[in-house]
Each structure stands twice: as structure tokens, then as C-alpha cells.
Tab-separated table of C-alpha atoms in Angstrom:
chain	number	residue	atom	x	y	z
A	5	UNK	CA	-5.937	148.550	-148.743
A	6	UNK	CA	-8.374	145.797	-150.266
A	7	UNK	CA	-8.918	144.151	-147.326
A	8	UNK	CA	-11.747	141.751	-147.025
A	9	UNK	CA	-13.330	140.024	-143.953
A	10	UNK	CA	-12.450	142.041	-140.575
A	11	UNK	CA	-10.909	144.790	-141.850
A	12	UNK	CA	-7.630	144.042	-139.623
A	13	UNK	CA	-4.907	145.529	-141.506
A	14	UNK	CA	-2.316	145.033	-138.498
A	15	UNK	CA	-1.141	141.515	-139.541
A	16	UNK	CA	-2.002	140.408	-136.221
A	17	UNK	CA	-5.633	139.078	-137.105
A	18	UNK	CA	-6.372	137.746	-133.637
A	19	UNK	CA	-3.449	135.293	-133.295
A	20	UNK	CA	-3.057	133.964	-129.922
A	21	UNK	CA	0.022	131.664	-129.227
A	22	UNK	CA	0.616	130.192	-125.844
A	23	UNK	CA	3.767	131.419	-123.870
A	24	UNK	CA	5.659	128.276	-122.801
A	25	UNK	CA	8.852	129.032	-120.546
A	26	UNK	CA	11.604	126.662	-121.184
A	27	UNK	CA	12.531	124.536	-118.238
A	28	UNK	CA	15.986	123.750	-116.697
A	29	UNK	CA	18.467	122.117	-118.854
A	30	UNK	CA	20.470	118.992	-118.021
A	31	UNK	CA	24.227	118.821	-117.800
A	32	UNK	CA	26.370	118.705	-119.858
A	33	UNK	CA	25.283	121.932	-121.359
A	34	UNK	CA	27.877	121.999	-124.185
A	35	UNK	CA	30.908	124.019	-125.106
A	36	UNK	CA	31.796	126.895	-122.738
A	37	UNK	CA	28.359	126.784	-120.850
A	38	UNK	CA	29.450	124.034	-118.695
A	39	UNK	CA	32.985	125.834	-117.848
A	40	UNK	CA	30.990	129.238	-117.083
A	41	UNK	CA	28.368	127.335	-114.724
A	42	UNK	CA	31.048	125.427	-112.607
A	43	UNK	CA	33.118	128.569	-112.247
A	44	UNK	CA	30.096	130.751	-111.222
A	45	UNK	CA	28.827	127.601	-108.949
A	46	UNK	CA	32.420	127.365	-107.356
A	47	UNK	CA	32.402	131.059	-106.621
A	48	UNK	CA	29.157	130.835	-104.995
A	49	UNK	CA	29.950	127.932	-102.950
A	50	UNK	CA	33.018	129.949	-101.672
A	51	UNK	CA	30.992	132.977	-100.955
A	52	UNK	CA	28.294	130.563	-98.825
A	53	UNK	CA	25.507	132.024	-101.197
A	54	UNK	CA	25.117	128.348	-102.968
A	55	UNK	CA	21.127	128.380	-103.306
A	56	UNK	CA	21.431	131.567	-105.712
A	57	UNK	CA	20.919	129.709	-108.736
A	58	UNK	CA	17.409	128.728	-109.206
A	59	UNK	CA	18.094	126.680	-112.791
A	60	UNK	CA	20.233	127.271	-115.551
A	61	UNK	CA	18.588	127.259	-118.823
A	62	UNK	CA	20.231	126.559	-122.286
A	63	UNK	CA	17.701	127.331	-125.033
A	64	UNK	CA	18.286	128.329	-128.942
A	65	UNK	CA	21.815	128.444	-128.519
A	66	UNK	CA	22.044	131.030	-125.294
A	67	UNK	CA	22.474	130.494	-121.648
A	68	UNK	CA	20.384	131.898	-118.720
A	69	UNK	CA	21.017	132.014	-115.441
A	70	UNK	CA	18.036	132.103	-113.146
A	71	UNK	CA	18.960	133.800	-109.959
A	72	UNK	CA	17.118	134.490	-106.733
A	73	UNK	CA	16.501	138.131	-106.487
A	74	UNK	CA	17.922	138.399	-102.886
A	75	UNK	CA	21.397	137.145	-104.465
A	76	UNK	CA	21.233	139.220	-107.641
A	77	UNK	CA	24.067	141.924	-106.378
A	78	UNK	CA	26.479	139.304	-105.184
A	79	UNK	CA	25.837	136.983	-108.393
A	80	UNK	CA	26.456	140.440	-110.394
A	81	UNK	CA	29.854	141.022	-108.994
A	82	UNK	CA	30.928	137.431	-109.171
A	83	UNK	CA	30.149	137.410	-112.769
A	84	UNK	CA	32.235	140.631	-113.356
A	85	UNK	CA	34.947	140.098	-110.931
A	86	UNK	CA	35.968	136.307	-111.264
A	87	UNK	CA	39.052	135.683	-113.500
A	88	UNK	CA	37.367	132.727	-115.165
A	89	UNK	CA	34.021	134.650	-115.738
A	90	UNK	CA	34.946	138.568	-116.514
A	91	UNK	CA	31.805	139.680	-117.531
A	92	UNK	CA	32.896	143.077	-117.784
A	93	UNK	CA	29.797	144.912	-119.509
A	94	UNK	CA	25.871	144.819	-118.691
A	95	UNK	CA	24.391	145.701	-121.893
A	96	UNK	CA	20.923	146.542	-120.238
A	97	UNK	CA	18.192	144.925	-118.514
A	98	UNK	CA	14.878	144.113	-119.990
A	99	UNK	CA	11.579	144.012	-118.122
A	100	UNK	CA	8.920	141.087	-119.079
A	101	UNK	CA	5.575	140.457	-117.741
A	102	UNK	CA	4.028	136.897	-117.598
A	103	UNK	CA	0.788	137.229	-116.034
A	104	UNK	CA	0.087	133.783	-115.821
A	105	UNK	CA	3.549	133.087	-114.060
A	106	UNK	CA	2.041	132.988	-110.333
A	107	UNK	CA	4.349	134.754	-107.886
A	108	UNK	CA	6.871	135.402	-110.702
A	109	UNK	CA	4.893	137.845	-112.919
A	110	UNK	CA	7.564	140.387	-113.283
A	111	UNK	CA	11.041	139.336	-114.968
A	112	UNK	CA	14.158	141.189	-115.427
A	113	UNK	CA	16.482	140.031	-117.799
A	114	UNK	CA	20.073	141.188	-117.808
A	115	UNK	CA	22.337	140.971	-120.808
A	116	UNK	CA	26.296	140.265	-120.039
A	117	UNK	CA	29.145	140.565	-122.290
A	118	UNK	CA	32.718	139.356	-121.388
A	119	UNK	CA	34.938	141.088	-123.917
A	120	UNK	CA	37.752	139.081	-122.325
A	121	UNK	CA	36.496	135.677	-123.179
A	122	UNK	CA	34.287	136.707	-125.907
A	123	UNK	CA	31.088	135.215	-124.412
A	124	UNK	CA	27.420	136.676	-123.774
A	125	UNK	CA	25.135	135.233	-120.765
A	126	UNK	CA	21.663	136.280	-119.592
A	127	UNK	CA	20.793	136.508	-115.686
A	128	UNK	CA	16.953	136.441	-115.139
A	129	UNK	CA	15.301	137.498	-111.753
A	130	UNK	CA	11.832	137.306	-110.875
A	131	UNK	CA	9.495	139.064	-108.529
A	132	UNK	CA	5.695	139.113	-107.833
A	133	UNK	CA	3.477	141.901	-109.202
A	134	UNK	CA	2.392	142.496	-105.504
A	135	UNK	CA	6.001	142.966	-104.375
A	136	UNK	CA	7.905	144.380	-107.343
A	137	UNK	CA	11.374	144.918	-105.993
A	138	UNK	CA	14.580	143.996	-107.400
A	139	UNK	CA	18.077	145.042	-106.078
A	140	UNK	CA	19.814	147.556	-108.590
A	141	UNK	CA	23.215	146.315	-109.975
A	142	UNK	CA	24.098	150.027	-111.058
A	143	UNK	CA	27.133	149.850	-108.171
A	144	UNK	CA	28.474	147.006	-110.155
A	145	UNK	CA	27.355	148.124	-114.025
A	146	UNK	CA	27.049	151.930	-113.790
A	147	UNK	CA	25.931	151.338	-117.624
A	148	UNK	CA	22.626	149.903	-116.232
A	149	UNK	CA	21.499	153.314	-114.839
A	150	UNK	CA	19.220	154.269	-117.701
A	151	UNK	CA	17.991	150.711	-118.337
A	152	UNK	CA	16.851	150.025	-114.758
A	153	UNK	CA	14.755	153.613	-114.905
A	154	UNK	CA	13.595	152.604	-118.183
A	155	UNK	CA	12.216	149.205	-116.716
A	156	UNK	CA	11.092	150.849	-113.702
A	157	UNK	CA	9.175	153.305	-115.929
A	158	UNK	CA	7.573	150.982	-118.031
A	159	UNK	CA	7.030	147.865	-116.114
A	160	UNK	CA	7.195	149.207	-112.407
A	161	UNK	CA	9.928	146.857	-111.173
A	162	UNK	CA	11.269	148.951	-108.200
A	163	UNK	CA	15.297	148.539	-108.382
A	164	UNK	CA	16.243	149.107	-104.268
A	165	UNK	CA	19.575	150.957	-104.095
A	166	UNK	CA	19.305	152.769	-107.500
A	167	UNK	CA	20.997	156.096	-106.938
A	168	UNK	CA	18.303	157.908	-108.700
A	169	UNK	CA	15.320	155.973	-109.642
A	170	UNK	CA	13.280	158.731	-111.467
A	171	UNK	CA	11.147	158.752	-114.872
A	172	UNK	CA	13.279	158.975	-118.073
């Protein structure tokens, strides 16, 4: 290939970039983000699960709700069923491993779509490497069946309550 020096043909070349996770965003978020956040917070207050949202991050034109793992199932149902929200489809869950995020090394990121309102949000949940359990949302979003299985298979996140958590 005409390589000189290290012989690295991957294009990687030993590049090391620090991972910087964005912090919580300040209100107002802008556009429909405020409307969705207020509707979700109102529903969480009504359901008496208020501390469910750890933070809201708006970064690169996208909104992410960071949710406590024990409240994930309730938040998913509220996002799907509330008329002001109507996130009818979960297009999947992705696992992410941040070894330096002590006590929160494993992240599960859910991508939700509201076909009614033409909006997309993310819901992110974390758990430690030492206790890799997150509640399954398959009962709310059946399309997540294979996605949770794949995330378990690749990252070791155990989705409690999944109907058949087996290897793909």
C-alpha cells in the first residue's frame, strides 16, 4: 500500500480522543423540547414518581432524558400513552460502555419516535458494571425484544422481566 513508518493501514494511527459526556442543559431548551419535557414532568408528578428524571440534555439538536433505572418502565409507558407525548415506537436500544464513568459504566440508550407529533427523543439509563440490571421495556415496546437480547449478548446488560433473554 506504500505505507511508511508504523505500517498501520487502519487509518486509526493510535489516535486517542477523550470522551466528554455533555452535562445537563439549562431551560428553556427551545422549540418543542420544552413542551415535551413539561408534559413528561407533569405526568411523573401526577404518578408520584417525580425524581425519575436525573437530567435532560439537549446536545447537537437532540434531546435525551436521563432516567433512573428503577423508573424506566413507568417513564416508557408515560411517553407512549400520554396524548401530549405519544412516542408510539421504540426503534431500538443501544448499549454503551464508559469504563471511566464510575458507578455508571453501562448505558442503555433508547430511541423513541412519535409518529403522531413527528418527534424523536432518547431515553438513557445507566447501571454499574457490578450490577448490570435494567428493567425490560418489551411489555411497553414489543419491538425491543431482539434489541434487548442483542444488547445483553454484546454488553452484558441484563434486562429484568424480558420474556426470553437468550442469545441471538
